[in-house]
PDB file of C-alpha atoms in Angstrom:
ATOM      1  CA  LEU A   1      -3.626   3.125  -6.906  1.00 97.00           C
ATOM      2  CA  VAL A   2      -3.284   1.579  -3.467  1.00 97.00           C
ATOM      3  CA  CYS A   3      -0.360  -0.879  -3.500  1.00 97.00           C
ATOM      4  CA  LEU A   4      -0.778  -3.138  -0.502  1.00 96.00           C
ATOM      5  CA  ASP A   5       2.187  -5.170   0.712  1.00 95.00           C
ATOM      6  CA  LEU A   6       1.029  -8.471   2.181  1.00 94.00           C
ATOM      7  CA  SER A   7       4.378 -10.231   2.308  1.00 91.00           C
ATOM      8  CA  ARG A   8       5.713 -11.597   5.569  1.00 87.00           C
ATOM      9  CA  GLU A   9       8.951  -9.693   4.939  1.00 84.00           C
ATOM     10  CA  GLY A  10       7.047  -6.415   4.886  1.00 82.00           C
ATOM     11  CA  TYR A  11       6.149  -6.570   8.570  1.00 84.00           C
ATOM     12  CA  GLY A  12       7.765  -7.412  11.892  1.00 74.00           C
ATOM     13  CA  GLN A  13       7.764 -11.171  12.489  1.00 73.00           C
ATOM     14  CA  ARG A  14       6.215 -10.975  15.968  1.00 74.00           C
ATOM     15  CA  GLN A  15       3.245  -8.896  14.863  1.00 82.00           C
ATOM     16  CA  VAL A  16       2.866  -9.968  11.216  1.00 86.00           C
ATOM     17  CA  TYR A  17      -0.830 -10.862  11.453  1.00 88.00           C
ATOM     18  CA  VAL A  18      -1.829  -7.853  13.554  1.00 91.00           C
ATOM     19  CA  ALA A  19       0.139  -5.490  11.305  1.00 93.00           C
ATOM     20  CA  THR A  20      -1.181  -6.944   8.035  1.00 93.00           C
ATOM     21  CA  GLU A  21      -4.757  -6.788   9.321  1.00 95.00           C
ATOM     22  CA  LEU A  22      -4.176  -3.122  10.127  1.00 95.00           C
ATOM     23  CA  ALA A  23      -2.666  -2.614   6.657  1.00 96.00           C
ATOM     24  CA  ILE A  24      -5.810  -4.112   5.116  1.00 96.00           C
ATOM     25  CA  VAL A  25      -8.007  -1.830   7.242  1.00 96.00           C
ATOM     26  CA  VAL A  26      -5.907   1.164   6.161  1.00 96.00           C
ATOM     27  CA  ALA A  27      -6.222   0.223   2.465  1.00 97.00           C
ATOM     28  CA  ALA A  28      -9.988  -0.288   2.801  1.00 97.00           C
ATOM     29  CA  SER A  29     -10.478   2.985   4.701  1.00 96.00           C
ATOM     30  CA  LEU A  30      -8.402   4.888   2.178  1.00 95.00           C
ATOM     31  CA  ALA A  31     -10.309   3.437  -0.794  1.00 97.00           C
ATOM     32  CA  ASN A  32     -13.650   4.140   0.861  1.00 96.00           C
ATOM     33  CA  HIS A  33     -12.694   7.731   1.660  1.00 95.00           C
ATOM     34  CA  ILE A  34     -11.408   8.488  -1.829  1.00 95.00           C
ATOM     35  CA  ILE A  35     -14.384   6.970  -3.662  1.00 97.00           C
ATOM     36  CA  ALA A  36     -17.213   7.890  -1.255  1.00 95.00           C
ATOM     37  CA  ARG A  37     -16.049  11.339  -0.133  1.00 94.00           C
ATOM     38  CA  GLU A  38     -13.635  12.595  -2.782  1.00 95.00           C
ATOM     39  CA  GLU A  39     -15.519  10.942  -5.670  1.00 95.00           C
ATOM     40  CA  LEU A  40     -12.223  10.002  -7.314  1.00 96.00           C
ATOM     41  CA  PRO A  41     -11.177   6.663  -8.799  1.00 97.00           C
ATOM     42  CA  VAL A  42      -9.181   4.141  -6.751  1.00 97.00           C
ATOM     43  CA  GLY A  43      -7.508   0.913  -7.749  1.00 97.00           C
ATOM     44  CA  LEU A  44      -5.862  -1.862  -5.800  1.00 97.00           C
ATOM     45  CA  ALA A  45      -2.707  -3.855  -6.421  1.00 96.00           C
ATOM     46  CA  THR A  46      -1.477  -6.602  -4.130  1.00 95.00           C
ATOM     47  CA  GLU A  47      -0.051 -10.073  -4.147  1.00 93.00           C
ATOM     48  CA  ALA A  48      -1.675 -12.173  -1.467  1.00 93.00           C
ATOM     49  CA  ASN A  49      -3.114 -15.504  -0.494  1.00 91.00           C
ATOM     50  CA  ASP A  50      -6.643 -15.482  -1.836  1.00 91.00           C
ATOM     51  CA  PRO A  51      -8.957 -18.333  -0.831  1.00 90.00           C
ATOM     52  CA  LEU A  52     -10.894 -17.903  -4.086  1.00 90.00           C
ATOM     53  CA  ALA A  53      -7.705 -18.443  -6.098  1.00 87.00           C
ATOM     54  CA  ASP A  54      -6.533 -21.420  -4.012  1.00 85.00           C
ATOM     55  CA  GLY A  55      -3.202 -19.799  -3.225  1.00 84.00           C
ATOM     56  CA  VAL A  56      -1.142 -16.727  -3.987  1.00 88.00           C
ATOM     57  CA  ALA A  57      -2.752 -14.391  -6.501  1.00 91.00           C
ATOM     58  CA  GLN A  58      -1.646 -11.199  -8.195  1.00 92.00           C
ATOM     59  CA  ILE A  59      -4.587  -8.875  -7.716  1.00 94.00           C
ATOM     60  CA  TYR A  60      -4.990  -5.763  -9.817  1.00 95.00           C
ATOM     61  CA  MET A  61      -8.199  -3.756  -9.846  1.00 96.00           C
ATOM     62  CA  PRO A  62      -7.834  -0.722 -12.114  1.00 96.00           C
ATOM     63  CA  PRO A  63      -8.899   2.649 -10.708  1.00 96.00           C
ATOM     64  CA  ARG A  64     -12.619   3.373 -10.910  1.00 96.00           C
ATOM     65  CA  SER A  65     -14.934   5.517  -8.820  1.00 95.00           C
ATOM     66  CA  ASP A  66     -18.320   3.758  -8.886  1.00 96.00           C
ATOM     67  CA  ARG A  67     -19.922   2.159  -5.845  1.00 95.00           C
ATOM     68  CA  ASP A  68     -19.905  -1.360  -7.347  1.00 97.00           C
ATOM     69  CA  HIS A  69     -16.132  -1.091  -7.765  1.00 97.00           C
ATOM     70  CA  LEU A  70     -15.755   0.007  -4.142  1.00 97.00           C
ATOM     71  CA  MET A  71     -17.820  -2.970  -2.965  1.00 98.00           C
ATOM     72  CA  GLY A  72     -15.673  -5.352  -5.053  1.00 97.00           C
ATOM     73  CA  LEU A  73     -12.511  -3.777  -3.717  1.00 97.00           C
ATOM     74  CA  LEU A  74     -13.712  -4.081  -0.107  1.00 97.00           C
ATOM     75  CA  GLU A  75     -14.770  -7.710  -0.660  1.00 97.00           C
ATOM     76  CA  THR A  76     -11.327  -8.495  -2.030  1.00 97.00           C
ATOM     77  CA  LEU A  77      -9.625  -6.847   0.937  1.00 97.00           C
ATOM     78  CA  ALA A  78     -11.886  -8.769   3.334  1.00 96.00           C
ATOM     79  CA  ARG A  79     -10.649 -12.136   2.063  1.00 95.00           C
ATOM     80  CA  VAL A  80      -6.947 -11.651   1.222  1.00 95.00           C
ATOM     81  CA  GLN A  81      -4.285 -12.902   3.608  1.00 92.00           C
ATOM     82  CA  VAL A  82      -0.526 -12.698   4.109  1.00 91.00           C
ATOM     83  CA  ALA A  83       1.498 -14.217   1.280  1.00 84.00           C
ATOM     84  CA  SER A  84       4.781 -15.951   2.042  1.00 67.00           C
ATOM     85  CA  GLU A  85       6.792 -14.359  -0.774  1.00 75.00           C
ATOM     86  CA  ALA A  86       5.614 -11.293  -2.625  1.00 68.00           C
ATOM     87  CA  PRO A  87       8.328  -8.649  -3.287  1.00 81.00           C
ATOM     88  CA  LEU A  88       6.781  -5.193  -2.999  1.00 90.00           C
ATOM     89  CA  VAL A  89       9.245  -3.564  -5.405  1.00 91.00           C
ATOM     90  CA  ASP A  90       8.279  -6.040  -8.134  1.00 91.00           C
ATOM     91  CA  LEU A  91       4.592  -5.287  -7.519  1.00 90.00           C
ATOM     92  CA  LEU A  92       5.226  -1.539  -7.814  1.00 93.00           C
ATOM     93  CA  GLU A  93       7.131  -1.892 -11.084  1.00 90.00           C
ATOM     94  CA  ARG A  94       4.576  -4.247 -12.620  1.00 91.00           C
ATOM     95  CA  GLU A  95       1.394  -2.425 -11.637  1.00 90.00           C
ATOM     96  CA  SER A  96       2.515   1.195 -12.040  1.00 87.00           C
ATOM     97  CA  ALA A  97       3.115   0.462 -15.740  1.00 88.00           C
ATOM     98  CA  LYS A  98      -0.676   0.176 -16.086  1.00 91.00           C
ATOM     99  CA  LEU A  99      -1.340   3.704 -14.771  1.00 89.00           C
ATOM    100  CA  SER A 100      -1.676   7.006 -16.560  1.00 88.00           C
ATOM    101  CA  TRP A 101       0.942   9.696 -16.098  1.00 89.00           C
ATOM    102  CA  GLY A 102       0.153  11.859 -13.063  1.00 90.00           C
ATOM    103  CA  ALA A 103      -1.648   9.128 -11.118  1.00 94.00           C
ATOM    104  CA  THR A 104      -1.137   8.799  -7.383  1.00 95.00           C
ATOM    105  CA  VAL A 105       0.453   5.670  -5.940  1.00 96.00           C
ATOM    106  CA  VAL A 106      -0.086   5.013  -2.234  1.00 97.00           C
ATOM    107  CA  VAL A 107       2.133   2.256  -0.868  1.00 97.00           C
ATOM    108  CA  VAL A 108       0.971   0.491   2.302  1.00 97.00           C
ATOM    109  CA  THR A 109       3.684  -1.582   3.998  1.00 94.00           C
ATOM    110  CA  GLY A 110       5.373  -2.076   7.332  1.00 92.00           C
ATOM    111  CA  HIS A 111       8.964  -2.005   6.158  1.00 89.00           C
ATOM    112  CA  GLU A 112      11.078   0.713   4.582  1.00 90.00           C
ATOM    113  CA  SER A 113      14.210  -0.167   2.655  1.00 90.00           C
ATOM    114  CA  GLU A 114      16.651   1.358   0.228  1.00 91.00           C
ATOM    115  CA  ASP A 115      15.132  -0.718  -2.599  1.00 93.00           C
ATOM    116  CA  LEU A 116      11.673   0.595  -1.751  1.00 94.00           C
ATOM    117  CA  TYR A 117      12.858   4.213  -1.726  1.00 93.00           C
ATOM    118  CA  ASP A 118      14.646   3.651  -5.045  1.00 94.00           C
ATOM    119  CA  ALA A 119      11.385   2.368  -6.548  1.00 95.00           C
ATOM    120  CA  LEU A 120       9.375   5.261  -5.094  1.00 95.00           C
ATOM    121  CA  ALA A 121      11.925   7.809  -6.349  1.00 94.00           C
ATOM    122  CA  TYR A 122      11.711   6.242  -9.817  1.00 94.00           C
ATOM    123  CA  LEU A 123       7.904   6.520  -9.744  1.00 95.00           C
ATOM    124  CA  ARG A 124       8.173  10.213  -8.777  1.00 94.00           C
ATOM    125  CA  ARG A 125      10.645  10.890 -11.603  1.00 93.00           C
ATOM    126  CA  THR A 126       8.312   9.245 -14.113  1.00 93.00           C
ATOM    127  CA  GLY A 127       5.401  11.504 -13.215  1.00 94.00           C
ATOM    128  CA  PHE A 128       3.524   9.817 -10.378  1.00 95.00           C
ATOM    129  CA  ALA A 129       2.577  11.327  -7.040  1.00 95.00           C
ATOM    130  CA  VAL A 130       3.775   8.940  -4.327  1.00 96.00           C
ATOM    131  CA  THR A 131       2.908   8.491  -0.651  1.00 96.00           C
ATOM    132  CA  LEU A 132       4.192   5.850   1.754  1.00 95.00           C
ATOM    133  CA  LEU A 133       2.059   4.575   4.635  1.00 96.00           C
ATOM    134  CA  LEU A 134       4.146   2.595   7.124  1.00 94.00           C
ATOM    135  CA  ILE A 135       2.111   0.243   9.296  1.00 94.00           C
ATOM    136  CA  GLN A 136       3.582  -0.465  12.748  1.00 89.00           C
ATOM    137  CA  PRO A 137       7.098   0.081  11.404  1.00 82.00           C
ATOM    138  CA  ALA A 138      10.335  -0.767  13.158  1.00 77.00           C
ATOM    139  CA  GLN A 139      12.657   2.116  13.959  1.00 76.00           C
ATOM    140  CA  THR A 140      13.987   3.741  10.792  1.00 72.00           C
ATOM    141  CA  PRO A 141      17.484   2.454  10.053  1.00 72.00           C
ATOM    142  CA  ALA A 142      20.149   5.161  10.287  1.00 71.00           C
ATOM    143  CA  SER A 143      21.050   4.571   6.636  1.00 73.00           C
ATOM    144  CA  LEU A 144      17.496   5.568   5.607  1.00 79.00           C
ATOM    145  CA  ASP A 145      16.986   8.417   8.049  1.00 74.00           C
ATOM    146  CA  GLY A 146      16.074  11.528   6.111  1.00 81.00           C
ATOM    147  CA  LEU A 147      15.952   9.744   2.734  1.00 82.00           C
ATOM    148  CA  ALA A 148      12.193  10.206   2.342  1.00 83.00           C
ATOM    149  CA  ARG A 149      12.508  13.957   3.040  1.00 82.00           C
ATOM    150  CA  MET A 150      15.364  14.259   0.578  1.00 85.00           C
ATOM    151  CA  LEU A 151      13.311  12.447  -2.091  1.00 88.00           C
ATOM    152  CA  GLU A 152      10.222  14.502  -1.143  1.00 87.00           C
ATOM    153  CA  ILE A 153       8.149  11.405  -0.476  1.00 91.00           C
ATOM    154  CA  PRO A 154       5.449  11.903   2.157  1.00 92.00           C
ATOM    155  CA  VAL A 155       5.615   9.182   4.820  1.00 92.00           C
ATOM    156  CA  HIS A 156       2.914   8.524   7.412  1.00 92.00           C
ATOM    157  CA  ARG A 157       3.414   6.065  10.259  1.00 90.00           C
ATOM    158  CA  ILE A 158       0.291   4.275  11.449  1.00 92.00           C
ATOM    159  CA  TRP A 159       0.251   2.332  14.705  1.00 88.00           C
ATOM    160  CA  ARG A 160      -3.493   1.876  15.237  1.00 83.00           C
ATOM    161  CA  GLU A 161      -6.767   2.603  13.459  1.00 83.00           C
ATOM    162  CA  GLN A 162      -7.159   5.940  15.266  1.00 77.00           C
ATOM    163  CA  ASP A 163      -4.051   7.192  13.442  1.00 77.00           C
ATOM    164  CA  LEU A 164      -5.964   7.120  10.145  1.00 74.00           C
ATOM    165  CA  GLY A 165      -7.568  10.461  10.977  1.00 71.00           C
ATOM    166  CA  LEU A 166      -4.096  12.023  11.115  1.00 58.00           C
ATOM    167  CA  VAL A 167      -3.206  11.036   7.523  1.00 57.00           C
ATOM    168  CA  GLN A 168      -4.035  13.982   5.269  1.00 50.00           C
TER     169      GLN A 168
END
């Protein structure tokens, strides 16, 4: 499940639109790679402004691996926009409850916090594989430095589209 953070708070205020567009590209590229190349199911969870919903919508597309699902997922990602208030931790708690034990949760956001790491650690303890993709992140606060390593949560920092090839 790709959990995409599209809240303003999840990204630096100066670059919020550039960073969220990159986050959307990352989510789309990841979904395409997993379905088209790995032939595995992918789902999407986000809370975003959706022009088809006339405002903020909670979007959940359960994991599937067929081409029609991929096209629907990519169409959704093409139209969603930054939401003013959409707490990522709440999204993770709500949507991970719909997954089977052992599923992988990939979180795409621009901001790391103690609350986020607490939520990711909880997901790991309950049987999920977890990866964090940080999009154009600020410098890691000293209080969080090393926390991801200690919790054994893989973290990848992405600054531009070319960095996607480095995420393995």
